[in-house]
Amino acid sequence: MATKPLFTTISAGKYKGKKLELPSLESTRSTKAILKGSLFDTLQYDILDETFVEVFGGSGSMGLEALSRGAKHAYFIEKDRAAFSTLKNNCKAIAEKNTTPMHGDSFVLFPTLLSTLTCKTYFYFDPPFSIREGMEDIYTKVLSLIASIPREKAHLIVIEHMSNMSLPENIGEYMLSKTKKFGNSSLSYYM
C-alpha cells in the first residue's frame, strides 16, 4: 500500500504558502510550526542577506524558511538517503541557486563546510532525539561540533532538543542566552 506524501508549507516571506514535501516519519521528525514561527519571530530581520546552515537537514524546512525571509544562502547536511532526496527536491522547487544540499554524516561533513564559510552564519542544529535507537550519544557529539565553531563564524547557534534535557550554560565560547519550550521540544539559543 502506497503511503500518502506528507507536506508542510513555508509560513512567511517571498515563498509563503509554497509546499515542502516531508520525508518519512521513520527517518526524520518534522519541526512543529509553532516552534518554527518562534525561531523566525526571534530572528526577524537579522537574517536578511545572511547565511543559514541546517546541520541535520531533513526536509530543509528551516533553511528554506530562512531563505523565504531574506537569507541569501542556505546549506543543508542530511545523512538519510530518502530524506536527502526529498531535501534536494524541495531546494530545487524553492530556490535552487541559493541552496547547497550535502549528502552525508553531519559529524563528518560539518567541519569541512565550516572551513569553507567566509562569513558570520546562523547555525541550526536539530539532531535526531537521543531516544532513537543508536542515538544515545548524539547530544555529546553535537555539543562537541558546536564547540568547534570559531566565534568569528557564528552570529547565533540554535539547538532543537528534547524538553526534558537541559543543555549546559556554555558550549565552548558560546553562552546560553535563552531556552523556549514547546511541549516535548525546546529551542536553546547560544551566542
PDB file of C-alpha atoms in Angstrom:
ATOM      1  CA  MET A   1       0.000   0.000   0.000  1.00  0.00           C
ATOM      2  CA  ALA A   2       1.482   3.358  -1.047  1.00  0.00           C
ATOM      3  CA  THR A   3       1.873   5.927   1.702  1.00  0.00           C
ATOM      4  CA  LYS A   4       0.401   9.353   1.153  1.00  0.00           C
ATOM      5  CA  PRO A   5       3.096  12.044   0.846  1.00  0.00           C
ATOM      6  CA  LEU A   6       3.383  14.416   3.814  1.00  0.00           C
ATOM      7  CA  PHE A   7       3.723  18.178   3.329  1.00  0.00           C
ATOM      8  CA  THR A   8       4.377  21.375   5.232  1.00  0.00           C
ATOM      9  CA  THR A   9       4.314  24.925   3.906  1.00  0.00           C
ATOM     10  CA  ILE A  10       6.582  27.943   4.127  1.00  0.00           C
ATOM     11  CA  SER A  11       4.856  30.279   6.544  1.00  0.00           C
ATOM     12  CA  ALA A  12       6.140  33.765   5.616  1.00  0.00           C
ATOM     13  CA  GLY A  13       8.230  35.763   3.201  1.00  0.00           C
ATOM     14  CA  LYS A  14       8.654  35.600  -0.559  1.00  0.00           C
ATOM     15  CA  TYR A  15       7.897  31.854  -0.798  1.00  0.00           C
ATOM     16  CA  LYS A  16       4.954  31.959   1.654  1.00  0.00           C
ATOM     17  CA  GLY A  17       2.476  29.149   1.018  1.00  0.00           C
ATOM     18  CA  LYS A  18       4.867  27.036  -1.090  1.00  0.00           C
ATOM     19  CA  LYS A  19       4.575  23.352  -0.241  1.00  0.00           C
ATOM     20  CA  LEU A  20       7.538  21.348   1.009  1.00  0.00           C
ATOM     21  CA  GLU A  21       7.483  17.584   0.892  1.00  0.00           C
ATOM     22  CA  LEU A  22       8.374  15.855   4.174  1.00  0.00           C
ATOM     23  CA  PRO A  23      10.424  12.658   4.382  1.00  0.00           C
ATOM     24  CA  SER A  24       9.020   9.551   6.020  1.00  0.00           C
ATOM     25  CA  LEU A  25       8.396   9.942   9.737  1.00  0.00           C
ATOM     26  CA  GLU A  26      10.513   6.824  10.215  1.00  0.00           C
ATOM     27  CA  SER A  27      13.657   8.679   9.130  1.00  0.00           C
ATOM     28  CA  THR A  28      13.046  12.224  10.393  1.00  0.00           C
ATOM     29  CA  ARG A  29      10.939  14.244  12.812  1.00  0.00           C
ATOM     30  CA  SER A  30       9.365  17.379  11.397  1.00  0.00           C
ATOM     31  CA  THR A  31       9.765  20.644  13.312  1.00  0.00           C
ATOM     32  CA  LYS A  32       6.466  21.947  14.693  1.00  0.00           C
ATOM     33  CA  ALA A  33       5.036  25.066  13.021  1.00  0.00           C
ATOM     34  CA  ILE A  34       4.812  26.893  16.371  1.00  0.00           C
ATOM     35  CA  LEU A  35       8.498  26.229  17.029  1.00  0.00           C
ATOM     36  CA  LYS A  36       9.489  27.387  13.525  1.00  0.00           C
ATOM     37  CA  GLY A  37       7.364  30.508  13.953  1.00  0.00           C
ATOM     38  CA  SER A  38       9.011  31.307  17.282  1.00  0.00           C
ATOM     39  CA  LEU A  39      12.529  30.927  15.855  1.00  0.00           C
ATOM     40  CA  PHE A  40      11.848  33.256  12.949  1.00  0.00           C
ATOM     41  CA  ASP A  41       9.999  35.756  15.158  1.00  0.00           C
ATOM     42  CA  THR A  42      13.214  35.875  17.224  1.00  0.00           C
ATOM     43  CA  LEU A  43      15.477  36.231  14.165  1.00  0.00           C
ATOM     44  CA  GLN A  44      13.177  38.746  12.409  1.00  0.00           C
ATOM     45  CA  TYR A  45      15.265  40.897  10.079  1.00  0.00           C
ATOM     46  CA  ASP A  46      18.624  39.736  11.463  1.00  0.00           C
ATOM     47  CA  ILE A  47      18.836  37.025   8.786  1.00  0.00           C
ATOM     48  CA  LEU A  48      18.471  39.394   5.803  1.00  0.00           C
ATOM     49  CA  ASP A  49      21.344  38.687   3.378  1.00  0.00           C
ATOM     50  CA  GLU A  50      22.872  36.215   5.855  1.00  0.00           C
ATOM     51  CA  THR A  51      23.909  32.563   5.576  1.00  0.00           C
ATOM     52  CA  PHE A  52      21.900  29.831   7.331  1.00  0.00           C
ATOM     53  CA  VAL A  53      23.151  26.277   7.971  1.00  0.00           C
ATOM     54  CA  GLU A  54      20.699  23.497   8.830  1.00  0.00           C
ATOM     55  CA  VAL A  55      23.082  20.849  10.159  1.00  0.00           C
ATOM     56  CA  PHE A  56      20.581  17.962  10.234  1.00  0.00           C
ATOM     57  CA  GLY A  57      18.668  18.907   7.087  1.00  0.00           C
ATOM     58  CA  GLY A  58      15.645  16.611   6.953  1.00  0.00           C
ATOM     59  CA  SER A  59      13.197  18.278   4.539  1.00  0.00           C
ATOM     60  CA  GLY A  60      15.105  21.572   4.667  1.00  0.00           C
ATOM     61  CA  SER A  61      12.094  23.402   6.089  1.00  0.00           C
ATOM     62  CA  MET A  62      14.106  25.652   8.426  1.00  0.00           C
ATOM     63  CA  GLY A  63      16.728  26.712   5.885  1.00  0.00           C
ATOM     64  CA  LEU A  64      14.121  27.229   3.164  1.00  0.00           C
ATOM     65  CA  GLU A  65      12.030  29.315   5.578  1.00  0.00           C
ATOM     66  CA  ALA A  66      15.176  31.384   6.273  1.00  0.00           C
ATOM     67  CA  LEU A  67      15.612  31.960   2.518  1.00  0.00           C
ATOM     68  CA  SER A  68      11.967  32.932   2.192  1.00  0.00           C
ATOM     69  CA  ARG A  69      12.520  35.514   4.923  1.00  0.00           C
ATOM     70  CA  GLY A  70      15.564  37.073   3.253  1.00  0.00           C
ATOM     71  CA  ALA A  71      18.635  34.920   3.977  1.00  0.00           C
ATOM     72  CA  LYS A  72      20.993  34.881   0.969  1.00  0.00           C
ATOM     73  CA  HIS A  73      22.087  31.220   1.103  1.00  0.00           C
ATOM     74  CA  ALA A  74      21.201  28.039   2.995  1.00  0.00           C
ATOM     75  CA  TYR A  75      23.359  24.931   3.454  1.00  0.00           C
ATOM     76  CA  PHE A  76      21.922  21.577   4.496  1.00  0.00           C
ATOM     77  CA  ILE A  77      23.517  18.306   5.582  1.00  0.00           C
ATOM     78  CA  GLU A  78      21.400  15.137   5.558  1.00  0.00           C
ATOM     79  CA  LYS A  79      22.568  11.544   6.021  1.00  0.00           C
ATOM     80  CA  ASP A  80      19.398   9.539   5.269  1.00  0.00           C
ATOM     81  CA  ARG A  81      19.194   8.780   1.530  1.00  0.00           C
ATOM     82  CA  ALA A  82      15.395   9.114   1.215  1.00  0.00           C
ATOM     83  CA  ALA A  83      15.316  12.306   3.309  1.00  0.00           C
ATOM     84  CA  PHE A  84      18.173  13.737   1.205  1.00  0.00           C
ATOM     85  CA  SER A  85      16.218  13.052  -1.983  1.00  0.00           C
ATOM     86  CA  THR A  86      13.244  14.954  -0.511  1.00  0.00           C
ATOM     87  CA  LEU A  87      15.566  17.768   0.614  1.00  0.00           C
ATOM     88  CA  LYS A  88      17.069  18.101  -2.894  1.00  0.00           C
ATOM     89  CA  ASN A  89      13.597  18.215  -4.470  1.00  0.00           C
ATOM     90  CA  ASN A  90      12.491  20.920  -2.010  1.00  0.00           C
ATOM     91  CA  CYS A  91      15.618  23.013  -2.681  1.00  0.00           C
ATOM     92  CA  LYS A  92      15.061  22.693  -6.426  1.00  0.00           C
ATOM     93  CA  ALA A  93      11.391  23.702  -6.129  1.00  0.00           C
ATOM     94  CA  ILE A  94      12.047  26.747  -3.911  1.00  0.00           C
ATOM     95  CA  ALA A  95      15.464  28.329  -4.537  1.00  0.00           C
ATOM     96  CA  GLU A  96      17.976  26.015  -6.171  1.00  0.00           C
ATOM     97  CA  LYS A  97      20.612  28.751  -6.786  1.00  0.00           C
ATOM     98  CA  ASN A  98      20.596  29.777  -3.134  1.00  0.00           C
ATOM     99  CA  THR A  99      20.845  26.315  -1.601  1.00  0.00           C
ATOM    100  CA  THR A 100      23.594  23.758  -1.123  1.00  0.00           C
ATOM    101  CA  PRO A 101      22.277  20.353  -0.018  1.00  0.00           C
ATOM    102  CA  MET A 102      25.042  17.959   1.100  1.00  0.00           C
ATOM    103  CA  HIS A 103      24.546  14.206   1.451  1.00  0.00           C
ATOM    104  CA  GLY A 104      26.379  12.504   4.283  1.00  0.00           C
ATOM    105  CA  ASP A 105      27.021  12.352   8.013  1.00  0.00           C
ATOM    106  CA  SER A 106      26.800  15.776   9.694  1.00  0.00           C
ATOM    107  CA  PHE A 107      29.657  14.870  12.032  1.00  0.00           C
ATOM    108  CA  VAL A 108      31.923  14.174   9.039  1.00  0.00           C
ATOM    109  CA  LEU A 109      30.768  16.938   6.659  1.00  0.00           C
ATOM    110  CA  PHE A 110      30.250  19.825   9.092  1.00  0.00           C
ATOM    111  CA  PRO A 111      33.956  20.542   9.789  1.00  0.00           C
ATOM    112  CA  THR A 112      34.611  20.734   6.010  1.00  0.00           C
ATOM    113  CA  LEU A 113      31.607  23.016   5.458  1.00  0.00           C
ATOM    114  CA  LEU A 114      32.687  25.178   8.407  1.00  0.00           C
ATOM    115  CA  SER A 115      36.154  25.628   6.897  1.00  0.00           C
ATOM    116  CA  THR A 116      34.627  26.966   3.644  1.00  0.00           C
ATOM    117  CA  LEU A 117      32.324  29.542   5.285  1.00  0.00           C
ATOM    118  CA  THR A 118      33.815  33.022   4.986  1.00  0.00           C
ATOM    119  CA  CYS A 119      31.105  34.981   6.782  1.00  0.00           C
ATOM    120  CA  LYS A 120      29.246  35.011  10.081  1.00  0.00           C
ATOM    121  CA  THR A 121      26.485  32.428   9.907  1.00  0.00           C
ATOM    122  CA  TYR A 122      23.294  31.287  11.645  1.00  0.00           C
ATOM    123  CA  PHE A 123      23.568  27.609  12.652  1.00  0.00           C
ATOM    124  CA  TYR A 124      20.526  25.429  13.328  1.00  0.00           C
ATOM    125  CA  PHE A 125      21.069  22.015  14.943  1.00  0.00           C
ATOM    126  CA  ASP A 126      18.094  19.647  15.075  1.00  0.00           C
ATOM    127  CA  PRO A 127      19.648  16.216  15.642  1.00  0.00           C
ATOM    128  CA  PRO A 128      17.586  13.048  15.950  1.00  0.00           C
ATOM    129  CA  PHE A 129      16.329  12.836  19.536  1.00  0.00           C
ATOM    130  CA  SER A 130      18.517  10.635  21.750  1.00  0.00           C
ATOM    131  CA  ILE A 131      15.568   8.316  22.479  1.00  0.00           C
ATOM    132  CA  ARG A 132      16.012   6.836  18.991  1.00  0.00           C
ATOM    133  CA  GLU A 133      17.992   3.620  18.764  1.00  0.00           C
ATOM    134  CA  GLY A 134      21.694   4.243  18.180  1.00  0.00           C
ATOM    135  CA  MET A 135      21.412   7.952  19.078  1.00  0.00           C
ATOM    136  CA  GLU A 136      22.199   7.775  22.807  1.00  0.00           C
ATOM    137  CA  ASP A 137      25.360   9.926  22.471  1.00  0.00           C
ATOM    138  CA  ILE A 138      24.010  12.315  19.823  1.00  0.00           C
ATOM    139  CA  TYR A 139      23.946  15.405  22.082  1.00  0.00           C
ATOM    140  CA  THR A 140      27.505  14.832  23.317  1.00  0.00           C
ATOM    141  CA  LYS A 141      28.638  14.749  19.682  1.00  0.00           C
ATOM    142  CA  VAL A 142      26.539  17.834  18.761  1.00  0.00           C
ATOM    143  CA  LEU A 143      27.976  19.854  21.675  1.00  0.00           C
ATOM    144  CA  SER A 144      31.470  18.933  20.501  1.00  0.00           C
ATOM    145  CA  LEU A 145      30.640  20.121  16.958  1.00  0.00           C
ATOM    146  CA  ILE A 146      29.289  23.416  18.298  1.00  0.00           C
ATOM    147  CA  ALA A 147      32.375  23.949  20.459  1.00  0.00           C
ATOM    148  CA  SER A 148      34.475  23.662  17.262  1.00  0.00           C
ATOM    149  CA  ILE A 149      32.799  26.691  15.607  1.00  0.00           C
ATOM    150  CA  PRO A 150      35.141  29.704  15.708  1.00  0.00           C
ATOM    151  CA  ARG A 151      33.473  32.741  17.308  1.00  0.00           C
ATOM    152  CA  GLU A 152      34.045  34.868  14.187  1.00  0.00           C
ATOM    153  CA  LYS A 153      31.920  32.443  12.139  1.00  0.00           C
ATOM    154  CA  ALA A 154      28.723  32.427  14.235  1.00  0.00           C
ATOM    155  CA  HIS A 155      26.014  35.043  14.674  1.00  0.00           C
ATOM    156  CA  LEU A 156      23.846  32.583  16.587  1.00  0.00           C
ATOM    157  CA  ILE A 157      23.600  28.848  17.246  1.00  0.00           C
ATOM    158  CA  VAL A 158      20.164  27.334  17.867  1.00  0.00           C
ATOM    159  CA  ILE A 159      19.598  23.769  19.048  1.00  0.00           C
ATOM    160  CA  GLU A 160      16.243  21.978  18.878  1.00  0.00           C
ATOM    161  CA  HIS A 161      16.198  19.310  21.582  1.00  0.00           C
ATOM    162  CA  MET A 162      14.004  17.261  23.894  1.00  0.00           C
ATOM    163  CA  SER A 163      12.458  19.491  26.560  1.00  0.00           C
ATOM    164  CA  ASN A 164      13.347  17.097  29.369  1.00  0.00           C
ATOM    165  CA  MET A 165      17.032  17.603  28.610  1.00  0.00           C
ATOM    166  CA  SER A 166      18.907  20.579  29.963  1.00  0.00           C
ATOM    167  CA  LEU A 167      21.838  21.815  27.926  1.00  0.00           C
ATOM    168  CA  PRO A 168      24.949  23.386  29.508  1.00  0.00           C
ATOM    169  CA  GLU A 169      25.218  27.144  30.178  1.00  0.00           C
ATOM    170  CA  ASN A 170      28.353  27.235  28.000  1.00  0.00           C
ATOM    171  CA  ILE A 171      29.411  25.292  24.928  1.00  0.00           C
ATOM    172  CA  GLY A 172      32.994  26.233  24.086  1.00  0.00           C
ATOM    173  CA  GLU A 173      32.980  30.034  23.671  1.00  0.00           C
ATOM    174  CA  TYR A 174      29.182  30.245  23.433  1.00  0.00           C
ATOM    175  CA  MET A 175      26.788  31.138  26.251  1.00  0.00           C
ATOM    176  CA  LEU A 176      23.160  30.079  26.537  1.00  0.00           C
ATOM    177  CA  SER A 177      21.021  33.194  26.067  1.00  0.00           C
ATOM    178  CA  LYS A 178      17.555  31.607  26.324  1.00  0.00           C
ATOM    179  CA  THR A 179      15.557  28.393  26.054  1.00  0.00           C
ATOM    180  CA  LYS A 180      11.935  28.258  24.869  1.00  0.00           C
ATOM    181  CA  LYS A 181       9.843  25.150  25.489  1.00  0.00           C
ATOM    182  CA  PHE A 182       7.131  23.838  23.131  1.00  0.00           C
ATOM    183  CA  GLY A 183       5.756  20.635  24.644  1.00  0.00           C
ATOM    184  CA  ASN A 184       8.280  17.816  24.077  1.00  0.00           C
ATOM    185  CA  SER A 185      10.630  20.044  22.033  1.00  0.00           C
ATOM    186  CA  SER A 186      12.637  23.096  23.054  1.00  0.00           C
ATOM    187  CA  LEU A 187      14.862  25.650  21.343  1.00  0.00           C
ATOM    188  CA  SER A 188      18.067  26.767  23.060  1.00  0.00           C
ATOM    189  CA  TYR A 189      19.894  29.848  21.747  1.00  0.00           C
ATOM    190  CA  TYR A 190      23.656  30.276  22.122  1.00  0.00           C
ATOM    191  CA  MET A 191      25.625  33.446  21.392  1.00  0.00           C
TER     192      MET A 191
END
